[in-house]
XYZ file of C-alpha atoms in Angstrom:
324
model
C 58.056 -64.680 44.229
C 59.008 -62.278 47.060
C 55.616 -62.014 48.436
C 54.296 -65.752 48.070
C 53.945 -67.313 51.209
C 53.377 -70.926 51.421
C 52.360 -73.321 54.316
C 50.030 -76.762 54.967
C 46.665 -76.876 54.581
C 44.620 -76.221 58.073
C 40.404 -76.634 58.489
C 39.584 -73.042 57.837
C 41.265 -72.998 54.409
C 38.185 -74.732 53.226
C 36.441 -71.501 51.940
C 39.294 -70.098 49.932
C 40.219 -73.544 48.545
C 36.884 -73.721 47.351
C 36.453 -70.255 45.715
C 40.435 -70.728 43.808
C 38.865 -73.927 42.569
C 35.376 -72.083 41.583
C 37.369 -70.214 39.600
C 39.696 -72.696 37.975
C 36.832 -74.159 37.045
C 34.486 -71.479 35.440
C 37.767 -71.100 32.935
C 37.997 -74.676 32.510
C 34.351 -76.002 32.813
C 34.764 -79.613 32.930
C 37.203 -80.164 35.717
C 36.051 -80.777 38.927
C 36.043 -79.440 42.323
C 36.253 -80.752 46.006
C 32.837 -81.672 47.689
C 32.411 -82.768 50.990
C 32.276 -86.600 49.910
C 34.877 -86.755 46.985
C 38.883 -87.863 47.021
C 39.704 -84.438 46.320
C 38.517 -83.141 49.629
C 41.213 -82.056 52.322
C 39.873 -83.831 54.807
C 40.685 -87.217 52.834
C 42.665 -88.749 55.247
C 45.181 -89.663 52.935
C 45.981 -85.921 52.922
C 47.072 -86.646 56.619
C 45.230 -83.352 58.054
C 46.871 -81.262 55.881
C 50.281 -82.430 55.971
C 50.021 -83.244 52.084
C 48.735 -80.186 50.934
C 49.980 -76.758 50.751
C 48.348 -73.695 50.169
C 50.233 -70.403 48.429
C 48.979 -66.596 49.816
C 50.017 -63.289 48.469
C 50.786 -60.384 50.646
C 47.018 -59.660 51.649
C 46.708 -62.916 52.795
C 44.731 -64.202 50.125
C 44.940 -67.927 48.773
C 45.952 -67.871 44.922
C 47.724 -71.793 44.525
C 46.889 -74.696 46.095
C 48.813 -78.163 45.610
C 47.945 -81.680 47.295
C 49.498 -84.821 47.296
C 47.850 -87.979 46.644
C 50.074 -91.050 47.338
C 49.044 -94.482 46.158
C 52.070 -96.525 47.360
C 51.573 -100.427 45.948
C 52.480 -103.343 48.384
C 55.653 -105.390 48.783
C 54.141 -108.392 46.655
C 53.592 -106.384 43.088
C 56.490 -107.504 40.592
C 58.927 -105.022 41.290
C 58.896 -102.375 37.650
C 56.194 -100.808 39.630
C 56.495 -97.389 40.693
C 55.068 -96.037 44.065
C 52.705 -93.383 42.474
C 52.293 -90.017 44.174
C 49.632 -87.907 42.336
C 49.612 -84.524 42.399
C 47.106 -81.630 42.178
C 48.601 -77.806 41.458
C 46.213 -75.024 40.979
C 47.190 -70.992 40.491
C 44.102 -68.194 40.644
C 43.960 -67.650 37.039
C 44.323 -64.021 36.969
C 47.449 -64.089 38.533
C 50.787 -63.827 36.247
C 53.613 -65.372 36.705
C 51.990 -68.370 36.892
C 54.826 -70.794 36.361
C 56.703 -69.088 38.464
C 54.039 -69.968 41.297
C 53.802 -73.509 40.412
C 57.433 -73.631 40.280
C 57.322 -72.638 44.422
C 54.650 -74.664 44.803
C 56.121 -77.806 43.324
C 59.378 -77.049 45.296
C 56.965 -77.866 48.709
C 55.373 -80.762 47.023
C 58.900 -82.287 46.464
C 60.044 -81.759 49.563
C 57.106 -83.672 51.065
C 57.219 -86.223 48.350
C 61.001 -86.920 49.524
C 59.789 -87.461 53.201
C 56.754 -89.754 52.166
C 58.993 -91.700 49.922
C 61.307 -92.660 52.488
C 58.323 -94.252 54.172
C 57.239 -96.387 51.663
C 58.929 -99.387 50.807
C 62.189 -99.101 48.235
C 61.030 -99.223 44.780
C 60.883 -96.389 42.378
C 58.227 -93.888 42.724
C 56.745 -91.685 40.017
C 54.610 -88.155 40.377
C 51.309 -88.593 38.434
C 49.121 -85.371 37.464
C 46.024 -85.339 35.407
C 45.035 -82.880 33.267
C 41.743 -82.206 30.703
C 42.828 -81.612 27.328
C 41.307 -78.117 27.606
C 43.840 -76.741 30.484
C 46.707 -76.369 27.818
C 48.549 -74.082 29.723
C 49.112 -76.749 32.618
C 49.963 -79.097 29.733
C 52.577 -77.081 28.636
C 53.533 -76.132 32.028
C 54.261 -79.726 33.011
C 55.849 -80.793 30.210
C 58.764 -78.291 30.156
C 59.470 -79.866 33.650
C 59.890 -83.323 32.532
C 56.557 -85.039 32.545
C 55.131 -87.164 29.759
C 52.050 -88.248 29.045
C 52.089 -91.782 29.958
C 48.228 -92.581 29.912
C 44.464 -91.441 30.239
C 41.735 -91.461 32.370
C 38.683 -92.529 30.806
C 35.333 -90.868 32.239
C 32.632 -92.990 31.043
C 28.934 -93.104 31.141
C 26.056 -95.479 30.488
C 22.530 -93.739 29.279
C 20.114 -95.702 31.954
C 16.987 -95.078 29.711
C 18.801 -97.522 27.495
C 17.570 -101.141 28.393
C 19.757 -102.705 30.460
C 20.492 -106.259 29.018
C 20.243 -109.449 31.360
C 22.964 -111.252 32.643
C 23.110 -115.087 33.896
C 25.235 -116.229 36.568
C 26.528 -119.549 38.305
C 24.334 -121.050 41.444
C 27.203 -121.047 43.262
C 27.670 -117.270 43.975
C 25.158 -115.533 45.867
C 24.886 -112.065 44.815
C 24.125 -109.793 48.119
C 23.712 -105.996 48.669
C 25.031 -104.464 52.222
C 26.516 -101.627 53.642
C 29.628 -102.783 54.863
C 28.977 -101.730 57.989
C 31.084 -103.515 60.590
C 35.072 -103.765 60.690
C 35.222 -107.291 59.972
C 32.957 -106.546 56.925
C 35.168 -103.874 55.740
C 38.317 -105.576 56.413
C 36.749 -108.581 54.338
C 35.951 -105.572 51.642
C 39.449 -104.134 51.647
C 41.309 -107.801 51.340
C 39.242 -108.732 48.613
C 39.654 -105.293 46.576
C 43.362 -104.676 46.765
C 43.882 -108.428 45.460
C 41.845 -107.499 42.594
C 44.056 -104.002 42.465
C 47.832 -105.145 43.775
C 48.839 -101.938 41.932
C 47.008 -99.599 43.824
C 45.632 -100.782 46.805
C 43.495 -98.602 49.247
C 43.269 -98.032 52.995
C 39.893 -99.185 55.735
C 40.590 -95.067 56.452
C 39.847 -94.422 52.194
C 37.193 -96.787 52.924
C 35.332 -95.107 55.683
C 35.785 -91.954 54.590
C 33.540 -93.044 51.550
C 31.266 -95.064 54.132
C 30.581 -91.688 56.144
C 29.839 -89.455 53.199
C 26.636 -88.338 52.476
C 26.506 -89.755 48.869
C 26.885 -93.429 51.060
C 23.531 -92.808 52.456
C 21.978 -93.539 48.752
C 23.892 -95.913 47.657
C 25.522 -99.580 48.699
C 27.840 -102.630 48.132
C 26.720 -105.282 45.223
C 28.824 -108.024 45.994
C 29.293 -111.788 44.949
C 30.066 -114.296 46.931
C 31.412 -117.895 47.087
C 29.754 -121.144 48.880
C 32.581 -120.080 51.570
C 31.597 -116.607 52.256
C 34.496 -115.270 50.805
C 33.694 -112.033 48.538
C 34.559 -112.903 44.474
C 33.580 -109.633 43.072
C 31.796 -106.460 43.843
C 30.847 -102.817 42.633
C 29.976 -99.648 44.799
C 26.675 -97.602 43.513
C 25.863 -94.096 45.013
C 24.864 -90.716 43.952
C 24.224 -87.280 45.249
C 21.367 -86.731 46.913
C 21.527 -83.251 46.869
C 22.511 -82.601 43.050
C 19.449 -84.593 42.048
C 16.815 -83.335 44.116
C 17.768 -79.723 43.290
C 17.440 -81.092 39.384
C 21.367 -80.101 38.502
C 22.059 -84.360 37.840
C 20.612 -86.830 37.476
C 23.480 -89.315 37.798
C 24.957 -92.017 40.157
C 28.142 -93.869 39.943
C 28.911 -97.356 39.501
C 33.038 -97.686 41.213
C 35.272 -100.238 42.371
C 34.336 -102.676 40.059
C 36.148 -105.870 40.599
C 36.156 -109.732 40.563
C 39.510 -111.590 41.901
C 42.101 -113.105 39.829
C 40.725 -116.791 40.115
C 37.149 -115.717 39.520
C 37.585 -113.485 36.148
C 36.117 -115.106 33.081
C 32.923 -116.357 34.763
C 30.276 -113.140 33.879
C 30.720 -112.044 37.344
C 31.547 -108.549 36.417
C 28.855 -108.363 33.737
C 25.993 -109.756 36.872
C 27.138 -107.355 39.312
C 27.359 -103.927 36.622
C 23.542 -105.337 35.197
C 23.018 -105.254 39.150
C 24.420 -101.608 39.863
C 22.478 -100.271 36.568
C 19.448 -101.787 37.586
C 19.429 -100.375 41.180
C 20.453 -96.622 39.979
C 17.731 -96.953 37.173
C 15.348 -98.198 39.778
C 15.805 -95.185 41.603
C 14.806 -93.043 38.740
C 18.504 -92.045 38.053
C 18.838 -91.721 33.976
C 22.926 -91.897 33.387
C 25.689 -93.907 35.504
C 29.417 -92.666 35.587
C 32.789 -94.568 35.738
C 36.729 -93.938 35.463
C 38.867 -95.824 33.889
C 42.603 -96.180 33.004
C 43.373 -96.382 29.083
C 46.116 -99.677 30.009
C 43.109 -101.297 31.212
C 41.943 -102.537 28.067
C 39.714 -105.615 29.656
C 37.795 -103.087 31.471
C 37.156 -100.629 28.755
C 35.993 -103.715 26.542
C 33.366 -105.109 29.613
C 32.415 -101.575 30.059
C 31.420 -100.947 26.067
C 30.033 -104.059 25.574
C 27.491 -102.900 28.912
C 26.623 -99.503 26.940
C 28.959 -97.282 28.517
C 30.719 -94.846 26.082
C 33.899 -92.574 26.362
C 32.855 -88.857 27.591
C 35.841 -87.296 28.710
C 39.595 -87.999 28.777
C 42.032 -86.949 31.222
C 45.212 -87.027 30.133
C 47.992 -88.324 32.663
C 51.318 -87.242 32.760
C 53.972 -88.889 35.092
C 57.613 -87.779 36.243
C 60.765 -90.274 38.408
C 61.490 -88.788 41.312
C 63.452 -91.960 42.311
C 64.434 -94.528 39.892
């Protein structure tokens, strides 16, 4: 397009990005938008201020795509079939037309960034990743006639909290302890522990405390288990939104990063420390808890079920080589 003018992201993009996705989403009612304290917000720093997002404008200067980057590189030490992922978010202002012809400009940018940030990361293949609800058949189709395939879903799950919550027993030597991982040493403690539980996507202390300064932090905290050494075994992250549930819109928290390390699975850890995260969001009159989690990830889904949670909503993921 002749009058589609493209460049990175920049702080006072905010309010269009917002109303493109307001739109988006009063079309397509379940997918979500950026807030101020979610991964899909542009100040994430794994956006690197703006660098991995561009923004499309027609002649009158007005925002109608948008397209991030999301990269989730793994570490040297994973066996080697894994793929670098690089997720990727393209939206178009649904009343525009031509609207492959948009993504197709906007995708150019993305994979011209994606070529920069792969030479970067360490050599092994890497694979774009895109989610999509089952409703936005359109994007479906879109990606799929440019060589995606679905390769997985995304499980959003959610546990009724009115529900009793059923007790859990666990070893006397783990000591189960709620903080706020407030100091680096605590978060660098936090982050070694999580990405051995997660070699295939590990996160970042910036991911970290960008979560630990958001407002939805305020609410919630860190249940975590430790060893007789100190040494954290397992944890899970419970927060909510403030906001949302005083103004009566939710009345939901999450229960995230659920994890337990390789040579403390199999002990009920994970079952202690969910009973522990439903407990506190039911204590603090929240009625439902939400999750994500991948379809491969059949152990999870199994623990999760078997602690009341039930499928809601399935995001289907599609994924394309970029480098093989």
């Amino acid at each position: 397009m002749e009058d589609l003018y493209i460049r990175n992201y920049v702080p006072g993009d905010i309010a269009q990005v917002m109303e493109l996705q307001n739109k988006y989403s009063r079309i397509y009612t379940e997918v979500s938008i950026c807030t101020d304290d979610n991964l899909r917000h542009p100040a994430h720093p794994v956006y690197e201020e703006g660098k991995n997002i561009f923004c499309g404008f027609d002649s009158k200067d007005k925002m109608i795509a948008y397209a991030s980057i999301f990269p989730r590189p793994v570490d040297d030490d994973v066996p080697n079939n894994l793929p670098h992922s690089l997720w990727i978010e393209v939206k178009v202002d649904p009343i525009q037309e031509n609207q492959d012809e948009i993504k197709d400009n906007m995708i150019k940018k993305v994979l011209e960034r994606v070529a920069t940030i792969s030479k970067s990361l360490p050599e092994r293949s890497v694979r774009l990743c895109t989610g999509l609800l089952l409703s936005e058949i359109e994007a479906i189709k879109y990606f799929l006639s440019r060589g995606f395939i679905h390769t997985e879903s995304l499980f959003q799950m959610t546990r009724d909290l009115t529900i009793q919550i059923p007790n859990q027993s666990i070893t006397k030597d783990i000591e189960i302890r709620k903080w706020k991982i407030e100091t680096k040493e605590e978060r660098q403690k936090y982050i070694k522990a999580d990405n051995l539980s997660f070699l295939d996507s590990p996160t970042t202390i910036e991911a970290l405390e960008y979560l630990l300064q958001s407002p939805q932090w305020a609410t919630g905290t860190a249940i975590s288990a430790f060893d007789i050494s100190g040494e954290i075994v397992g944890s899970i992250m419970v927060y909510w939104d403030e906001t949302l549930n005083n103004n009566g819109i939710e009345t939901c928290g999450f229960t995230e990063e659920i994890f337990v390390i390789p040579n403390w699975r199999g002990r009920g850890i994970a079952k202690y420390l969910i009973m522990e995260g439903l407990n506190y969001l039911a204590q603090h009159g929240l009625r439902e808890a939400r999750l994500e989690v991948m379809s491969k990830n059949r152990n999870a889904l199994t623990l999760y079920e078997s602690m009341g949670y039930v499928v809601k909503r399935e995001e289907k993921v599609f994924g394309r080589y970029v480098k093989e």
